GROMACS .gro file of C-alpha atoms in nm:
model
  356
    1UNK     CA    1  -0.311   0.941  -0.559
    2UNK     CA    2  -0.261   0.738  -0.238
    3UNK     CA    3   0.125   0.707  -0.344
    4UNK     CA    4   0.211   1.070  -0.428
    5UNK     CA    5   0.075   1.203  -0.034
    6UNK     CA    6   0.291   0.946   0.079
    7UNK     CA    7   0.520   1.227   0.210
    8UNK     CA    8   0.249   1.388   0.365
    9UNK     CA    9   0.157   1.102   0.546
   10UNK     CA   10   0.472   1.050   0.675
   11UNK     CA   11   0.502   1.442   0.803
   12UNK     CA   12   0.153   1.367   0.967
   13UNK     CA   13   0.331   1.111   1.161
   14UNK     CA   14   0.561   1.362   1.263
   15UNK     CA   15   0.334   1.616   1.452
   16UNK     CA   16   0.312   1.608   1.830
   17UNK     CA   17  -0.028   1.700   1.925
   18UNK     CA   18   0.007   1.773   2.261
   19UNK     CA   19   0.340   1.999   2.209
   20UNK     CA   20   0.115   2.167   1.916
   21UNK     CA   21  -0.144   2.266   2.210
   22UNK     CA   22   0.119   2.399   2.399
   23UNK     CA   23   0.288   2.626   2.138
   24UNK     CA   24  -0.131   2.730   2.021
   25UNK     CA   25  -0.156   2.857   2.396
   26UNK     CA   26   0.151   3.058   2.396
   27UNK     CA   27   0.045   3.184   2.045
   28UNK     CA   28  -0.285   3.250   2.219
   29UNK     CA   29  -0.052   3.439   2.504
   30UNK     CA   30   0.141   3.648   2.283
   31UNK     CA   31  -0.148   3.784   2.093
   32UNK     CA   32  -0.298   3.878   2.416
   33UNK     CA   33  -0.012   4.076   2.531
   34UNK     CA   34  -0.018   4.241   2.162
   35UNK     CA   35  -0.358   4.339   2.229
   36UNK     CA   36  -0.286   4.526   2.565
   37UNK     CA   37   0.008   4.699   2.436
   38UNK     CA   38  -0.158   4.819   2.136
   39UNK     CA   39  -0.462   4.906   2.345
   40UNK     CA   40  -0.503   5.300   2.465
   41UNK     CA   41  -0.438   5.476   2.799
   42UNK     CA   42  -0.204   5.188   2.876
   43UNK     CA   43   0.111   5.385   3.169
   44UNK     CA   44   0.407   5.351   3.111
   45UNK     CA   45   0.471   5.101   3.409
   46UNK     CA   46   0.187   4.860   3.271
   47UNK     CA   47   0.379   4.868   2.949
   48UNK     CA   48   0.749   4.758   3.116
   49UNK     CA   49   0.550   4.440   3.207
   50UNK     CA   50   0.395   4.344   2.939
   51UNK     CA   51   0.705   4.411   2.730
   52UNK     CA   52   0.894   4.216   2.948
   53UNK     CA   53   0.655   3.948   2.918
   54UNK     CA   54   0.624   3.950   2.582
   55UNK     CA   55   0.978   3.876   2.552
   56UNK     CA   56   0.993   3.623   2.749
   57UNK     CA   57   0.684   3.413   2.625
   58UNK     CA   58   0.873   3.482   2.250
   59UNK     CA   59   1.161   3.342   2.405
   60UNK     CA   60   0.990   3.058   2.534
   61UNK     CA   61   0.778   2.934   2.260
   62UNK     CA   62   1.100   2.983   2.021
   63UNK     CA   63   1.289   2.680   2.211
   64UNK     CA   64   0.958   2.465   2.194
   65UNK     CA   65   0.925   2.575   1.836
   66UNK     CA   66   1.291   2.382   1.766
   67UNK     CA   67   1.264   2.143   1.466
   68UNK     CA   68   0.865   2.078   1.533
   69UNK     CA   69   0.637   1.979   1.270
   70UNK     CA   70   0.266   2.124   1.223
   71UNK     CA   71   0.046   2.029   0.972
   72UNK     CA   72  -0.218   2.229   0.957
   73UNK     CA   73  -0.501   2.126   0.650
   74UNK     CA   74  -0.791   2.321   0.597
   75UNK     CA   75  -1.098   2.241   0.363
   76UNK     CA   76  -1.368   2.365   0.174
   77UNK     CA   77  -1.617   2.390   0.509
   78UNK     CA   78  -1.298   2.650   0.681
   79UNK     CA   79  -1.301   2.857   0.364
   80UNK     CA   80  -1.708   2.854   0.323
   81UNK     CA   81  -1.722   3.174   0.514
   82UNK     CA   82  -1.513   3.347   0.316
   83UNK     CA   83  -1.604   3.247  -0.054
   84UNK     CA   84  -1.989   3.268   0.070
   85UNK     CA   85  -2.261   2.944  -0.012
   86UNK     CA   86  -2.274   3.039  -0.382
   87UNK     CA   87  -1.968   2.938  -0.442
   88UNK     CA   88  -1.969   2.632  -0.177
   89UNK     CA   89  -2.311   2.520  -0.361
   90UNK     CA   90  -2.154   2.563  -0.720
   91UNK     CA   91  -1.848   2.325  -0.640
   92UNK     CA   92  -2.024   2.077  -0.450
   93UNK     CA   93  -2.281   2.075  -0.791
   94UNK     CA   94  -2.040   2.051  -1.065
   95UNK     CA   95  -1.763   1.816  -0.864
   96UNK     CA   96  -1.781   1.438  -0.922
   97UNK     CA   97  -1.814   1.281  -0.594
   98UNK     CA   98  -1.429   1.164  -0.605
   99UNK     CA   99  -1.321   1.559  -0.663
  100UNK     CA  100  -1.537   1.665  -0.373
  101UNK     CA  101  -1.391   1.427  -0.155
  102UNK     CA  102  -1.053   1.486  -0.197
  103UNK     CA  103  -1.003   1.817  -0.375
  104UNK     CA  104  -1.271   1.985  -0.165
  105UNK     CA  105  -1.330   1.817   0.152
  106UNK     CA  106  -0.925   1.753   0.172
  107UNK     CA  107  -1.026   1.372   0.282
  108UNK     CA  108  -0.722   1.150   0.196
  109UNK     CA  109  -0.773   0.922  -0.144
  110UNK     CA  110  -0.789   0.599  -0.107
  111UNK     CA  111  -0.755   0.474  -0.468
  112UNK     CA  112  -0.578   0.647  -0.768
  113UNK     CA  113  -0.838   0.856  -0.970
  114UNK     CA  114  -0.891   0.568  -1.229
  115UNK     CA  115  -0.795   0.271  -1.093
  116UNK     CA  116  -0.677  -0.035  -1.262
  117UNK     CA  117  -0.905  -0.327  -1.020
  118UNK     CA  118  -1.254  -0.085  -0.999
  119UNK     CA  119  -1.415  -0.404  -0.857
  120UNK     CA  120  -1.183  -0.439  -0.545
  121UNK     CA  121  -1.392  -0.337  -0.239
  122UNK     CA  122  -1.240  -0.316   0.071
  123UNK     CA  123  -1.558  -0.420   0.282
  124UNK     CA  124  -1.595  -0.701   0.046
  125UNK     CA  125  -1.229  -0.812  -0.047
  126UNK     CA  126  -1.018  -0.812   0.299
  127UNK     CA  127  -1.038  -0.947   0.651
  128UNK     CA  128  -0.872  -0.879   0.975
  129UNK     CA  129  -0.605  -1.168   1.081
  130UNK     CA  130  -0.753  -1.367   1.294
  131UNK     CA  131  -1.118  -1.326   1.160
  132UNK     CA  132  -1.092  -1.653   0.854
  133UNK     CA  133  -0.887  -1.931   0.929
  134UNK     CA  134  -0.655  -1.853   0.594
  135UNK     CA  135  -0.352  -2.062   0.630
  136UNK     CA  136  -0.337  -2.389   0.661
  137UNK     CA  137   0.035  -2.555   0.694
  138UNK     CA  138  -0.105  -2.901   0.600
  139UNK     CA  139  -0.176  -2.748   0.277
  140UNK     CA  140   0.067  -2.629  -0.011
  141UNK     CA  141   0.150  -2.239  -0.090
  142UNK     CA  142   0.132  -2.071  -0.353
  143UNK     CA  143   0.454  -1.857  -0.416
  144UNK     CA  144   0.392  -1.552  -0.681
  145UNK     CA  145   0.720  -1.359  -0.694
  146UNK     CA  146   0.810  -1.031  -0.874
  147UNK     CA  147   1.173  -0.970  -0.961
  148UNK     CA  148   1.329  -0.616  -0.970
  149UNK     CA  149   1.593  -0.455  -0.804
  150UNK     CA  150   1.468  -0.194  -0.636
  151UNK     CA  151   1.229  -0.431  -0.441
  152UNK     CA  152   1.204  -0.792  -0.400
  153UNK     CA  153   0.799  -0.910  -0.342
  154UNK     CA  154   0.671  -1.287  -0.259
  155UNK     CA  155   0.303  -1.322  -0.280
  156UNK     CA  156   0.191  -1.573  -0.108
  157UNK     CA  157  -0.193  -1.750  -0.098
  158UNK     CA  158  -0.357  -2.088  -0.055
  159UNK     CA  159  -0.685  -2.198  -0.223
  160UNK     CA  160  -1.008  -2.371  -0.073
  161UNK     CA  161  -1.304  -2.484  -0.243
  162UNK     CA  162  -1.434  -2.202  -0.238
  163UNK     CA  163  -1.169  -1.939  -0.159
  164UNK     CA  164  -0.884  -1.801  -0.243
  165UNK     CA  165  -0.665  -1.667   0.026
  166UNK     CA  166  -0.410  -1.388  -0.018
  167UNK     CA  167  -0.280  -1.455   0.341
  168UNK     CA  168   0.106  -1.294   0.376
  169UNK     CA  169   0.359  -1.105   0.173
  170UNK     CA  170   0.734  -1.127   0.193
  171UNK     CA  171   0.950  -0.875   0.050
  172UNK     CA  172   1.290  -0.703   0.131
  173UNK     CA  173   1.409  -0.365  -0.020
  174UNK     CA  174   1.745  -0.255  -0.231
  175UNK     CA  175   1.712   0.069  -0.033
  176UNK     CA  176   1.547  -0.018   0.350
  177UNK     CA  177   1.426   0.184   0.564
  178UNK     CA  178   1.553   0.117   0.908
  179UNK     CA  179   1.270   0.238   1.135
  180UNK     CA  180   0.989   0.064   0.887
  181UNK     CA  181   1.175  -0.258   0.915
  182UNK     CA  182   0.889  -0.480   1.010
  183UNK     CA  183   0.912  -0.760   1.322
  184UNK     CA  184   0.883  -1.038   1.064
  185UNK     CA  185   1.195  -0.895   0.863
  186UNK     CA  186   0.939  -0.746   0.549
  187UNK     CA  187   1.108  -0.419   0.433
  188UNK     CA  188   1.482  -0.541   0.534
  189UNK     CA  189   1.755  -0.510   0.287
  190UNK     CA  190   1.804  -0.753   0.043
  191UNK     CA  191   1.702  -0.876  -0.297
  192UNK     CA  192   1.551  -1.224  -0.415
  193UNK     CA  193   1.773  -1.481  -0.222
  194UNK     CA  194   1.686  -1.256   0.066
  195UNK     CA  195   1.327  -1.235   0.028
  196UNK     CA  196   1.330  -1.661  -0.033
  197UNK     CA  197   1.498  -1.637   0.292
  198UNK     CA  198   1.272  -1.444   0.507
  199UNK     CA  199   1.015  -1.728   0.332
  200UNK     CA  200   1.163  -2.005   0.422
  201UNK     CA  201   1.239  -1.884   0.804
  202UNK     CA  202   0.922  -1.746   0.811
  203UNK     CA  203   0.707  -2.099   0.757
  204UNK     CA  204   1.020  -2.345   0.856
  205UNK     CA  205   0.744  -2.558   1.045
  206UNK     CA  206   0.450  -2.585   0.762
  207UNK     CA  207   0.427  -2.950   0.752
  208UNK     CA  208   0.321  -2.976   0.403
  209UNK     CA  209   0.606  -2.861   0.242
  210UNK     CA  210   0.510  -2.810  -0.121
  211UNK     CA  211   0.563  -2.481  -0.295
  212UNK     CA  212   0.384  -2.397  -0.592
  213UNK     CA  213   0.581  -2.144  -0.805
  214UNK     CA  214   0.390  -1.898  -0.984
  215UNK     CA  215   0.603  -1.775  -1.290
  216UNK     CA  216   0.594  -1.610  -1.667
  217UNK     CA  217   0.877  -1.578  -1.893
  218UNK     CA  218   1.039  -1.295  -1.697
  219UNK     CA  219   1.160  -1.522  -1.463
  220UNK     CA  220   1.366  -1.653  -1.726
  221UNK     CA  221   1.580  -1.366  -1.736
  222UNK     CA  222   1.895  -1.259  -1.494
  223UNK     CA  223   2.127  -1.029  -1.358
  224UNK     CA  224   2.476  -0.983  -1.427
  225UNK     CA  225   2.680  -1.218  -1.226
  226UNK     CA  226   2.385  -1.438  -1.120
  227UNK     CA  227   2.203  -1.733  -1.218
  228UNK     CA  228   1.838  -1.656  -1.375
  229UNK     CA  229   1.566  -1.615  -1.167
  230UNK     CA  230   1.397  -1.953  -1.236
  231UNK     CA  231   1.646  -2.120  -1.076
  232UNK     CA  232   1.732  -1.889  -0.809
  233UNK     CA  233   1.398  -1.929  -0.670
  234UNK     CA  234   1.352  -2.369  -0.716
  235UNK     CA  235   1.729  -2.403  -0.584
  236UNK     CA  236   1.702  -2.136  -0.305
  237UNK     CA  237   1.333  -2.362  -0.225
  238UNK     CA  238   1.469  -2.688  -0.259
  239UNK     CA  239   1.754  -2.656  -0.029
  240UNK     CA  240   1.518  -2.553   0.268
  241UNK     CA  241   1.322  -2.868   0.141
  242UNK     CA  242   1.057  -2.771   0.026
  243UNK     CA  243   0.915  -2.941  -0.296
  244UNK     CA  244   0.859  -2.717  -0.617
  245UNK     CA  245   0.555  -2.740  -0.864
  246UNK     CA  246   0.674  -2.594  -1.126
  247UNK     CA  247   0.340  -2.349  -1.265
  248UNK     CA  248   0.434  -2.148  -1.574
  249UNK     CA  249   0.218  -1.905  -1.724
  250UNK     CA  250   0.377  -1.854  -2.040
  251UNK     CA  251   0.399  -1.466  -2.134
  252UNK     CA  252   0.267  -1.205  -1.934
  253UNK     CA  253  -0.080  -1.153  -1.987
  254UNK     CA  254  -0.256  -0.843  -2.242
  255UNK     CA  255  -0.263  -0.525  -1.946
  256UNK     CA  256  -0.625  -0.485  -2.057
  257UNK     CA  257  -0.751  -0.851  -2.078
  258UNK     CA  258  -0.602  -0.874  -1.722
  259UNK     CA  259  -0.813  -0.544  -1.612
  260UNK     CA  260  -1.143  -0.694  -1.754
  261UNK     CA  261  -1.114  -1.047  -1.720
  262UNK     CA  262  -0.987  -0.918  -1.317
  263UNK     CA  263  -1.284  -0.717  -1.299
  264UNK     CA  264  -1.517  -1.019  -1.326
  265UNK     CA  265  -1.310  -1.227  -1.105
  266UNK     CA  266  -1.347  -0.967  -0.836
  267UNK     CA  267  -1.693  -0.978  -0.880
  268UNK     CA  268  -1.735  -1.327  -0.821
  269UNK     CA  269  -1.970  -1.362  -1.149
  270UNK     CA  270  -1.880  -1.673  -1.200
  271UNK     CA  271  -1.972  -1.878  -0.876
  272UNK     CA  272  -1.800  -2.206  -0.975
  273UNK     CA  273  -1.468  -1.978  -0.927
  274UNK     CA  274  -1.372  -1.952  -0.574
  275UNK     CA  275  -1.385  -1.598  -0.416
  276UNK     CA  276  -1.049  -1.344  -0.385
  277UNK     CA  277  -0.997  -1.250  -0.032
  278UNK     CA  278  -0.720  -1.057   0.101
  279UNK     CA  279  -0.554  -1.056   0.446
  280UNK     CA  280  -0.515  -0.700   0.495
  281UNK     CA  281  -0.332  -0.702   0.805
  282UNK     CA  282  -0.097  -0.922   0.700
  283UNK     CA  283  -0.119  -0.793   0.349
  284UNK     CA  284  -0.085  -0.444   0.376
  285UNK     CA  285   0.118  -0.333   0.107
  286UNK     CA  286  -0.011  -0.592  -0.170
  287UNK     CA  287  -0.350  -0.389  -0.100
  288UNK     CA  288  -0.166  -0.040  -0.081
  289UNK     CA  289  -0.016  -0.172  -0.459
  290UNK     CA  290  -0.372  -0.294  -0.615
  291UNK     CA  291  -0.547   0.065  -0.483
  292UNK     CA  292  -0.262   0.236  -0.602
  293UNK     CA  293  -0.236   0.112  -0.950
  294UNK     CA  294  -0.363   0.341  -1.131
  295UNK     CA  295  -0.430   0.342  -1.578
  296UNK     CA  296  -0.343   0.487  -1.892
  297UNK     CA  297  -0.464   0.475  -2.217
  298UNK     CA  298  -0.217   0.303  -2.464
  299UNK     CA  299  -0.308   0.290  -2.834
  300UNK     CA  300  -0.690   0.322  -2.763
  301UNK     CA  301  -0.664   0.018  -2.424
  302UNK     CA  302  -0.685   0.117  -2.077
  303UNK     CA  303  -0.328  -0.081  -1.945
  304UNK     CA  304  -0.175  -0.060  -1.584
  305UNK     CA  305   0.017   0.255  -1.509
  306UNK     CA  306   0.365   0.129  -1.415
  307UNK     CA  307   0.563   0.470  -1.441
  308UNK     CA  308   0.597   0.484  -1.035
  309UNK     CA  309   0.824   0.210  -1.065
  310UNK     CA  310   1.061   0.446  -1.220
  311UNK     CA  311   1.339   0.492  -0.882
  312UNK     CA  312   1.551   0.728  -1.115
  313UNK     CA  313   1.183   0.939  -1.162
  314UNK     CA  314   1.087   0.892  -0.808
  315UNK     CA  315   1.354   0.830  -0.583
  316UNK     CA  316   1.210   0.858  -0.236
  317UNK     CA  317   0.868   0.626  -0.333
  318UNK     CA  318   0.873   0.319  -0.129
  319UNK     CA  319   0.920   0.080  -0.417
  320UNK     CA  320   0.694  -0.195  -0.200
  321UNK     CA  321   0.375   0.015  -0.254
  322UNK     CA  322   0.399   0.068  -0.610
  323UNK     CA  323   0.266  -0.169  -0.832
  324UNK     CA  324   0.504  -0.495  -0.789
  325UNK     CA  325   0.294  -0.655  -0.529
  326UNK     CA  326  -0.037  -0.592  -0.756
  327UNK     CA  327   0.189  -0.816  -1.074
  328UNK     CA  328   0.226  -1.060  -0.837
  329UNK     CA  329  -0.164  -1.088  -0.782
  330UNK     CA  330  -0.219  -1.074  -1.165
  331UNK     CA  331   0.041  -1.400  -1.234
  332UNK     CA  332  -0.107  -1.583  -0.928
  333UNK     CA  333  -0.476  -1.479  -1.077
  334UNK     CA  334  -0.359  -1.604  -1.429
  335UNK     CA  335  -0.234  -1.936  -1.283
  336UNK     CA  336  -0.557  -1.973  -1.096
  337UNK     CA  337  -0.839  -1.803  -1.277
  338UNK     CA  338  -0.761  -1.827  -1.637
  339UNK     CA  339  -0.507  -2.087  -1.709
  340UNK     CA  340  -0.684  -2.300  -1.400
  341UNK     CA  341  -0.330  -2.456  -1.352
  342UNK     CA  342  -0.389  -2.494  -0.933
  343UNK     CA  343  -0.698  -2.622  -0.822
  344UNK     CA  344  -0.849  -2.749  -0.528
  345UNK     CA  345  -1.016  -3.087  -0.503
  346UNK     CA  346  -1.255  -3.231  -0.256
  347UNK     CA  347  -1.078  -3.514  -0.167
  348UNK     CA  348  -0.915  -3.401   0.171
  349UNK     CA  349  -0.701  -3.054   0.184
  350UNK     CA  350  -0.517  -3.174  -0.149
  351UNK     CA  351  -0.471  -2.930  -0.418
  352UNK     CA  352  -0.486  -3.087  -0.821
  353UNK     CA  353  -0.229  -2.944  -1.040
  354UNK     CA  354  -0.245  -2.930  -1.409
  355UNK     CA  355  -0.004  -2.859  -1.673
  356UNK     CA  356   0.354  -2.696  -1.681
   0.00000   0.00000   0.00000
């Protein structure tokens, strides 16, 4: 599970290669000096200096040795001579090509092992920034927002004809972490109001200042001391001037009409919908969330595997990779897809809206 190695990713990041070549070569040194005393008809004089020697490369590759990291991963190809073809041939054979990948050939998932959007496709769904014109600011957003403690998300995406764009995300975090504190103030600390204000900094000069506000009945709840989301969001909005279509979606949608009813959308079969793209470099943790989000069977339906949102269960899980972000796709899906609520008309850059 891409989510559960995230520690081992981050140790990864932690390894100096160059300092690891220098500690191999004093390794390297050492065992060489091992050798030689070990070795027979060595005098007693040879032996002074190599001793000496010794000691002092031990000495030396102790200091460099101070707090370093090495990760050292080894796979099924390192261990081949040792376990002999046989049994090299026999795992490869009975190993689904998932299990050989990442059990076997120690290659890093990409996806959890069943995955709740099967359809999404990397080489199909996302785009480089820069590579689509994506955002338009004489056209209205759509704002998707997910409300939780632990992390605060803002999907946001504009639709075409033919197209809809996932172009930015917005969130801040209960719990930050300083040195992953992006430029654009994404992973700062804060909740809603802070993640509304990031927003409305971020796109203070789109010209077209209409906001369409993606939301189910959970918005209609609180937290102690504070108003209810609903109107958190359309106040916080309003006073940065933007103007609010309202877009409710009623309750949130069935987990497993959402995963089949997604699955087609993905797939494009119906042509008169427009397409799902993704910004993934400005979108990198709504696409960390959807090939993260893994299933579970509940009474007989496969539904969307929420239990990493659990901070009490998994303390140290960077709550903006879990499977928030990936909610927020599913209401702004439902508003689009399903409910057809925001459309896109020909006349000019408008976008129709229908219903409340």
């Amino acid at each position: 599970d891409p989510i559960e190695i995230k520690w081992l990713l981050d140790q990864r990041k932690l390894v100096d290669q160059e300092l690891s070549e220098v500690v191999l070569t004093y390794a390297l040194e050492i065992n060489d000096r091992l050798i030689e005393i070990n070795s027979e008809g060595l005098t007693k004089a040879r032996l002074k200096i190599l001793e000496r020697e010794l000691l002092s490369l031990q000495d030396e590759v102790l200091q460099l040795r101070q707090n370093m990291t090495y990760v050292a991963e080894i796979n099924a190809d390192d261990i081949r001579p040792l376990l002999g073809d046989k049994w090299y041939h026999d795992k490869r054979r009975n190993s689904t090509e998932r299990v050989w990948k990442v059990s076997f050939k120690n290659e890093d998932p990409e996806t959890a092992g069943d995955v709740f959007y099967p359809s999404f496709n990397e080489d199909v769904h996302t785009y480089a920034h820069g590579e689509i014109e994506d955002y338009n600011p004489n056209r209205p957003i759509i704002l998707t927002p997910d409300y939780q403690h632990s992390v605060a998300p803002l999907s946001l995406a504009q639709i075409t004809q033919h197209t809809l764009y996932y172009f930015d995300e917005v969130y801040t975090l209960a719990q930050p972490i300083a040195s992953e504190v992006a430029p654009n103030g994404n992973g700062s600390k804060g909740e809603l109001d802070e993640a509304l204000d990031l927003f409305c900094t971020r796109y203070s000069n789109h010209v077209f200042k209409t906001v369409y506000y993606v939301y189910n009945s959970q918005a209609k709840g609180k937290q102690v001391n504070a108003d209810k989301f609903y109107d958190r969001v359309i106040n916080k909005l309003k006073n940065s001037k933007w103007r609010v279509v309202k877009v409710f979606i009623g309750k949130q949608a069935d987990h497993y009409n959402k995963y089949t009813e997604t699955i087609d959308w993905m797939k494009h079969s119906d042509a008169t919908l427009p397409m799902m793209l993704f910004n993934r470099t400005k979108c990198p943790k709504t696409i960390i969330s959807m090939k993260g989000a893994a299933t579970r069977t509940s009474n007989g339906k496969t539904v969307k595997n929420k239990s990493y949102e659990d901070t009490a269960k998994y303390p140290n899980l960077d709550q903006s990779e879990t499977t928030h972000f990936s909610d927020c796709v599913d209401d702004t899906n439902q508003a689009v897809y399903k409910l057809k609520k925001i459309k896109h008309y020909q006349s000019g850059n408008s976008i129709g809206f229908s219903g409340k």
